[in-house]
Short mmCIF file of C-alpha atoms and ligand atoms in Angstrom, two decimals:
data_model
loop_
_atom_site.label_atom_id
_atom_site.label_comp_id
_atom_site.label_asym_id
_atom_site.label_seq_id
_atom_site.Cartn_x
_atom_site.Cartn_y
_atom_site.Cartn_z
CA UNK S 1 177.53 8.50 60.87
CA UNK S 2 175.14 8.48 64.11
CA UNK S 3 171.58 8.61 63.46
CA UNK S 4 170.98 12.06 62.86
CA UNK S 5 173.51 12.90 60.14
CA UNK S 6 176.48 14.07 62.58
CA UNK S 7 179.38 12.35 61.70
CA UNK S 8 181.17 10.29 64.15
CA UNK S 9 185.00 9.99 63.40
CA UNK S 10 185.78 6.92 65.83
CA UNK S 11 189.22 6.78 67.32
CA UNK S 12 190.31 10.05 65.74
CA UNK S 13 192.41 12.06 68.25
CA UNK S 14 192.38 15.69 67.03
CA UNK S 15 195.81 17.34 67.81
CA UNK S 16 195.36 20.97 65.85
CA UNK S 17 192.33 22.55 65.46
CA UNK S 18 191.46 25.90 63.45
CA UNK S 19 188.99 28.80 64.81
CA UNK S 20 187.51 31.19 62.64
CA UNK S 21 184.79 33.56 62.29
CA UNK S 22 182.88 34.31 59.20
CA UNK S 23 179.71 36.61 57.47
CA UNK S 24 177.91 39.31 59.74
CA UNK S 25 179.79 39.59 63.09
CA UNK S 26 178.02 39.63 66.36
CA UNK S 27 178.85 40.65 69.88
CA UNK S 28 180.28 37.31 71.74
CA UNK S 29 182.27 36.12 69.27
CA UNK S 30 185.17 36.92 71.04
CA UNK S 31 184.06 35.33 74.29
CA UNK S 32 183.63 32.39 71.62
CA UNK S 33 186.71 32.31 70.11
CA UNK S 34 188.60 32.93 73.84
CA UNK S 35 186.74 29.56 75.41
CA UNK S 36 187.27 27.59 72.40
CA UNK S 37 191.16 28.34 72.54
CA UNK S 38 191.44 28.09 76.13
CA UNK S 39 189.24 24.46 75.89
CA UNK S 40 191.79 23.01 73.25
CA UNK S 41 195.08 24.43 75.29
CA UNK S 42 193.36 22.30 78.33
CA UNK S 43 193.25 19.40 76.36
CA UNK S 44 196.75 19.72 74.61
CA UNK S 45 195.16 20.77 71.52
CA UNK S 46 196.83 23.27 69.04
CA UNK S 47 194.20 26.38 68.50
CA UNK S 48 195.15 28.08 65.10
CA UNK S 49 193.07 31.29 64.22
CA UNK S 50 191.92 31.92 60.69
CA UNK S 51 191.59 35.43 60.21
CA UNK S 52 188.74 36.81 57.86
CA UNK S 53 187.06 33.34 57.77
CA UNK S 54 187.03 31.84 54.37
CA UNK S 55 188.85 34.59 52.58
CA UNK S 56 191.87 33.73 55.24
CA UNK S 57 191.35 30.38 54.71
CA UNK S 58 192.40 30.76 51.07
CA UNK S 59 195.07 33.25 51.54
CA UNK S 60 196.35 31.30 54.27
CA UNK S 61 196.14 34.12 56.86
CA UNK S 62 196.52 31.22 59.59
CA UNK S 63 198.39 32.02 62.84
CA UNK S 64 198.81 29.79 65.70
CA UNK S 65 197.12 30.79 68.98
CA UNK S 66 198.09 30.87 72.75
CA UNK S 67 196.09 31.79 76.18
CA UNK S 68 197.71 35.08 75.86
CA UNK S 69 196.36 35.69 72.08
CA UNK S 70 192.73 35.85 73.57
CA UNK S 71 193.33 37.85 77.04
CA UNK S 72 191.46 41.01 77.42
CA UNK S 73 189.45 40.29 74.50
CA UNK S 74 185.59 38.97 76.21
CA UNK S 75 184.11 42.69 76.81
CA UNK S 76 184.68 43.66 73.31
CA UNK S 77 182.08 43.07 70.62
CA UNK S 78 183.14 42.45 66.49
CA UNK S 79 185.67 39.57 66.45
CA UNK S 80 189.75 39.56 66.95
CA UNK S 81 189.76 37.28 64.02
CA UNK S 82 187.82 39.61 61.93
CA UNK S 83 185.35 38.27 59.36
CA UNK S 84 184.39 38.15 55.61
CA UNK S 85 181.82 36.94 53.53
CA UNK S 86 183.92 35.10 50.85
CA UNK S 87 182.87 35.24 47.02
CA UNK S 88 186.05 32.81 46.03
CA UNK S 89 184.95 30.30 48.65
CA UNK S 90 181.77 29.88 46.74
CA UNK S 91 183.71 28.54 43.98
CA UNK S 92 185.44 25.08 43.84
CA UNK S 93 189.13 26.22 43.30
CA UNK S 94 188.61 28.98 45.90
CA UNK S 95 187.32 25.43 48.24
CA UNK S 96 190.65 23.59 47.14
CA UNK S 97 192.96 26.70 47.69
CA UNK S 98 191.64 26.56 51.46
CA UNK S 99 191.80 22.72 51.82
CA UNK S 100 195.38 22.89 50.68
CA UNK S 101 196.30 25.38 53.30
CA UNK S 102 194.63 23.62 56.05
CA UNK S 103 196.19 20.73 54.80
CA UNK S 104 199.84 22.32 55.05
CA UNK S 105 198.93 23.79 58.52
CA UNK S 106 198.17 20.21 59.58
CA UNK S 107 194.92 21.67 60.93
CA UNK S 108 192.46 18.53 61.40
CA UNK S 109 189.25 19.93 63.03
CA UNK S 110 187.56 23.29 62.61
CA UNK S 111 185.55 25.63 65.15
CA UNK S 112 183.36 27.58 62.68
CA UNK S 113 181.43 30.85 64.46
CA UNK S 114 178.62 31.98 62.09
CA UNK S 115 175.19 31.78 60.79
CA UNK S 116 173.50 30.17 57.82
CA UNK S 117 176.48 30.76 54.96
CA UNK S 118 179.29 29.93 57.52
CA UNK S 119 177.64 26.83 58.23
CA UNK S 120 177.14 26.10 54.54
CA UNK S 121 181.29 26.45 53.93
CA UNK S 122 181.99 24.06 56.82
CA UNK S 123 179.68 21.38 55.53
CA UNK S 124 181.09 21.91 51.79
CA UNK S 125 184.65 21.23 53.48
CA UNK S 126 183.39 18.33 55.24
CA UNK S 127 181.83 16.80 52.11
CA UNK S 128 184.51 17.70 49.51
CA UNK S 129 187.55 17.59 51.68
CA UNK S 130 186.87 15.33 55.01
CA UNK S 131 187.79 17.88 57.30
CA UNK S 132 185.68 18.04 60.09
CA UNK S 133 183.69 20.92 61.55
CA UNK S 134 181.41 22.15 64.60
CA UNK S 135 179.64 25.19 64.30
CA UNK S 136 178.87 27.97 66.70
CA UNK S 137 175.90 30.14 66.00
CA UNK S 138 177.09 33.36 66.16
CA UNK S 139 174.72 35.91 64.51
CA UNK S 140 172.58 38.76 66.05
CA UNK S 141 169.38 37.41 64.08
CA UNK S 142 168.66 34.18 66.14
CA UNK S 143 167.49 32.82 63.07
CA UNK S 144 169.49 29.50 63.46
CA UNK S 145 167.72 25.82 64.15
CA UNK S 146 169.33 23.90 67.23
CA UNK S 147 170.15 26.69 69.46
CA UNK S 148 167.54 28.69 71.81
CA UNK S 149 169.47 31.62 71.30
CA UNK S 150 172.64 33.00 69.27
CA UNK S 151 175.27 34.46 70.30
CA UNK S 152 175.11 38.38 69.89
CA UNK S 153 171.14 38.38 69.92
CA UNK S 154 170.83 39.38 73.29
CA UNK S 155 173.07 41.94 72.95
CA UNK S 156 171.33 43.02 69.92
CA UNK S 157 167.90 43.21 71.61
CA UNK S 158 169.22 45.49 74.46
CA UNK S 159 170.51 47.86 71.92
CA UNK S 160 167.74 48.08 70.13
CA UNK S 161 165.77 48.62 73.29
CA UNK S 162 168.19 51.35 74.62
CA UNK S 163 167.63 52.67 71.18
CA UNK S 164 163.74 52.59 71.64
CA UNK S 165 163.78 53.82 75.00
CA UNK S 166 165.63 57.30 73.94
CA UNK S 167 163.25 57.84 70.77
CA UNK S 168 160.44 57.01 73.26
CA UNK S 169 161.41 60.44 75.24
CA UNK S 170 161.56 62.36 72.10
CA UNK S 171 158.50 60.90 70.80
CA UNK S 172 156.81 61.74 73.85
CA UNK S 173 157.92 65.34 74.04
CA UNK S 174 156.69 65.95 70.51
CA UNK S 175 153.65 64.11 70.26
CA UNK S 176 155.05 62.05 67.06
CA UNK S 177 154.67 58.63 65.26
CA UNK S 178 158.28 56.95 65.26
CA UNK S 179 158.76 53.76 62.94
CA UNK S 180 161.80 52.63 64.12
CA UNK S 181 163.29 50.03 61.92
CA UNK S 182 165.77 46.74 63.28
CA UNK S 183 167.80 44.22 61.75
CA UNK S 184 166.66 40.68 60.69
CA UNK S 185 166.95 39.98 57.04
CA UNK S 186 164.53 36.71 57.21
CA UNK S 187 163.71 36.95 61.01
CA UNK S 188 161.59 38.62 63.32
CA UNK S 189 163.15 37.83 66.49
CA UNK S 190 165.12 40.92 67.17
CA UNK S 191 161.60 42.78 66.01
CA UNK S 192 159.53 40.61 68.55
CA UNK S 193 162.04 40.77 71.53
CA UNK S 194 162.73 44.41 70.94
CA UNK S 195 159.76 45.60 70.43
CA UNK S 196 158.13 43.70 73.33
CA UNK S 197 160.83 44.94 75.93
CA UNK S 198 160.35 48.53 74.29
CA UNK S 199 157.10 48.20 74.81
CA UNK S 200 155.85 49.10 71.19
CA UNK S 201 152.66 49.98 69.98
CA UNK S 202 152.87 47.65 67.43
CA UNK S 203 155.51 45.19 65.91
CA UNK S 204 155.59 44.46 62.34
CA UNK S 205 157.99 41.10 61.12
CA UNK S 206 158.14 38.79 58.53
CA UNK S 207 156.86 36.09 60.22
CA UNK S 208 153.37 37.55 60.77
CA UNK S 209 151.52 39.12 57.91
CA UNK S 210 148.99 41.95 57.77
CA UNK S 211 149.93 43.91 60.49
CA UNK S 212 149.84 47.05 58.71
CA UNK S 213 146.37 46.87 58.93
CA UNK S 214 146.20 45.68 62.47
CA UNK S 215 148.71 48.88 63.20
CA UNK S 216 145.75 51.11 61.57
CA UNK S 217 143.09 50.04 63.89
CA UNK S 218 144.89 49.89 66.59
CA UNK S 219 145.62 53.55 65.76
CA UNK S 220 142.20 54.31 65.23
CA UNK S 221 140.91 52.71 68.47
CA UNK S 222 143.33 55.33 70.38
CA UNK S 223 141.55 58.15 72.34
CA UNK S 224 144.17 60.65 72.27
CA UNK S 225 145.94 60.61 68.39
CA UNK S 226 147.76 63.23 69.32
CA UNK S 227 150.08 60.90 72.09
CA UNK S 228 152.87 59.41 70.76
CA UNK S 229 153.10 56.23 69.28
CA UNK S 230 156.34 53.64 68.71
CA UNK S 231 156.37 50.87 65.83
CA UNK S 232 159.00 48.48 65.85
CA UNK S 233 159.77 47.02 62.08
CA UNK S 234 161.94 43.98 61.23
CA UNK S 235 163.78 45.24 58.38
CA UNK S 236 162.68 41.82 56.21
CA UNK S 237 159.07 42.58 56.92
CA UNK S 238 156.78 41.37 53.74
CA UNK S 239 154.66 44.84 54.26
CA UNK S 240 157.94 46.98 53.61
CA UNK S 241 160.67 48.96 55.56
CA UNK S 242 160.09 51.41 57.98
CA UNK S 243 160.16 54.15 55.58
CA UNK S 244 157.40 52.33 53.31
CA UNK S 245 155.32 51.92 55.84
CA UNK S 246 155.67 55.59 57.40
CA UNK S 247 154.66 56.90 53.99
CA UNK S 248 151.48 54.72 54.33
CA UNK S 249 150.88 55.66 57.26
CA UNK S 250 150.93 59.30 56.42
CA UNK S 251 148.58 58.29 53.55
CA UNK S 252 146.07 57.48 56.31
CA UNK S 253 146.47 60.33 58.70
CA UNK S 254 148.25 63.07 56.58
CA UNK S 255 148.14 65.55 59.92
CA UNK S 256 150.33 62.95 61.67
CA UNK S 257 153.67 64.03 62.82
CA UNK S 258 155.81 61.00 61.56
CA UNK S 259 159.62 59.87 61.46
CA UNK S 260 161.85 56.84 60.83
CA UNK S 261 164.74 55.56 62.51
CA UNK S 262 166.99 52.85 61.13
CA UNK S 263 169.33 51.50 63.77
CA UNK S 264 170.91 49.54 61.35
CA UNK S 265 174.50 48.00 62.03
CA UNK S 266 174.65 49.85 65.80
CA UNK S 267 172.89 46.58 66.61
CA UNK S 268 175.65 44.62 65.49
CA UNK S 269 178.06 46.04 67.60
CA UNK S 270 179.41 47.15 71.27
CA UNK S 271 179.81 45.41 74.53
CA UNK S 272 178.53 41.92 74.57
CA UNK S 273 175.90 41.37 77.61
CA UNK S 274 176.63 38.86 80.20
CA UNK S 275 173.73 36.41 78.97
CA UNK S 276 175.83 36.36 75.22
CA UNK S 277 179.56 36.11 76.68
CA UNK S 278 178.32 32.75 79.14
CA UNK S 279 176.06 31.78 76.02
CA UNK S 280 179.61 32.15 73.54
CA UNK S 281 182.09 30.42 76.03
CA UNK S 282 179.76 27.51 76.58
CA UNK S 283 179.43 27.11 72.84
CA UNK S 284 183.01 27.55 72.08
CA UNK S 285 183.96 25.01 74.65
CA UNK S 286 181.41 22.51 73.20
CA UNK S 287 182.45 23.29 69.90
CA UNK S 288 185.99 21.97 70.82
CA UNK S 289 184.71 19.22 73.11
CA UNK S 290 182.81 17.95 70.16
CA UNK S 291 185.83 17.75 68.02
CA UNK S 292 187.49 15.85 70.64
CA UNK S 293 184.56 13.37 70.78
CA UNK S 294 184.84 12.82 67.30
CA UNK S 295 181.67 14.41 66.24
CA UNK S 296 181.33 16.78 62.89
CA UNK S 297 179.28 18.03 60.58
CA UNK S 298 177.24 19.70 63.17
CA UNK S 299 176.59 22.97 65.34
CA UNK S 300 176.40 22.95 68.79
CA UNK S 301 173.99 25.13 70.36
CA UNK S 302 172.06 25.24 73.99
CA UNK S 303 168.28 24.12 73.95
CA UNK S 304 166.48 24.78 77.40
CA UNK S 305 169.93 24.90 79.10
CA UNK S 306 171.22 21.61 77.72
CA UNK S 307 173.94 21.39 74.84
CA UNK S 308 172.84 19.76 71.95
CA UNK S 309 174.59 19.26 68.62
CA UNK S 310 172.53 19.52 65.66
CA UNK S 311 173.37 18.61 61.74
CA UNK S 312 174.52 21.23 59.50
CA UNK S 313 171.88 20.38 57.18
CA UNK S 314 168.88 20.72 59.52
CA UNK S 315 170.49 23.69 61.10
CA UNK S 316 170.46 25.59 57.92
CA UNK S 317 167.22 24.49 56.57
CA UNK S 318 165.25 24.26 59.50
CA UNK S 319 163.34 27.94 59.81
CA UNK S 320 163.59 28.55 63.41
CA UNK S 321 159.93 29.17 64.78
CA UNK S 322 158.92 32.46 66.32
CA UNK S 323 158.08 32.44 69.97
CA UNK S 324 154.55 32.88 69.40
CA UNK S 325 153.65 32.59 73.45
CA UNK S 326 155.62 36.06 73.17
CA UNK S 327 153.87 37.33 70.27
CA UNK S 328 150.31 36.50 71.99
CA UNK S 329 151.58 38.16 74.85
CA UNK S 330 152.52 41.35 73.16
CA UNK S 331 149.43 41.73 71.44
CA UNK S 332 147.55 41.52 74.58
CA UNK S 333 149.42 44.29 76.45
CA UNK S 334 150.56 46.65 73.56
CA UNK S 335 147.39 49.19 74.10
O1 F6P K 401 172.94 38.64 59.39
C1 F6P K 401 173.24 39.31 60.44
C2 F6P K 401 172.72 40.67 59.79
O2 F6P K 401 172.86 41.65 60.40
C3 F6P K 401 171.21 41.03 59.08
O3 F6P K 401 170.55 40.96 60.36
C4 F6P K 401 171.50 42.28 58.20
O4 F6P K 401 170.49 41.96 57.20
C5 F6P K 401 172.59 41.70 57.62
O5 F6P K 401 173.55 41.17 58.37
C6 F6P K 401 173.43 43.10 57.26
O6 F6P K 401 174.76 42.29 56.34
P1 F6P K 401 175.90 43.28 56.09
O7 F6P K 401 176.51 43.63 57.41
O8 F6P K 401 176.93 42.42 55.48
O9 F6P K 401 175.19 44.59 55.63
#
């Protein structure tokens, strides 16, 4: 074990690896799969694709991949390997079956593309069956420690920003107040970035409390209340969802013309941005490189443009700090 809990398999030469996507999909996962497959092939490692994450591992939905298997996929959202949130894998019997299938196929290392739950699964396989794994952060939420950005976050923010721009047009025409809900179960990253990029009048995210009060004060100070307003709400905000907040707003201003837009899973799909494709390609390649170097039990990330490996336990538990500079900047300019 190295000093940070990353396990080092000395003199372990990996000949065959399994690649899978798990949990919520995110745009750029295909680019990550492609990079992992082609990096493996470049080093004479045989890549196998495991379909539907841990479900496919349990059901033996495992196939060899080649360079052509990942042709013409970099531009697509979703994941060609499909994904699932497996209940069976939470049980010891499910994991035993998964480990047995991996062994049957001679798979000696795993590239796990997903979020917190996916990393936890890989950690179990490592701890219970000694199967080395490296995680690639794939989630639109950008809530994983050990990387500045996760695969899919940039695309989701751009999708949300585009939606805000469109809502802005109609909001302005009608002089309406819109509450736009973005994804982010426990994290305000999409809310903060999309709200800032979309010029929202207010952003309500779980990391910052009492923002409804600030919103009301801010609205109160508006010289022309008939003007439109856009408020971005993260789905995980402690003060409520967009629909709850719009109701509270109407209690304060019954005369206001208020509407709610919930962007939902639209943010999870679509063409990945160049940024996401490049990030995903780097991470996929370095996950394989990590396995070749004998690393396991860790997630690969990019921090300040450098590749970094972080122990799973830290990546899972370590709450990613919000970028406070952006929050302060937004507070100053969202008038
Ligand atoms: O974790 C990514 C995410 O998109 C969250 O932002 C959201 O709360 C959740 O997944 C939705 O999950 P599902 O696709 O299972 O409805």
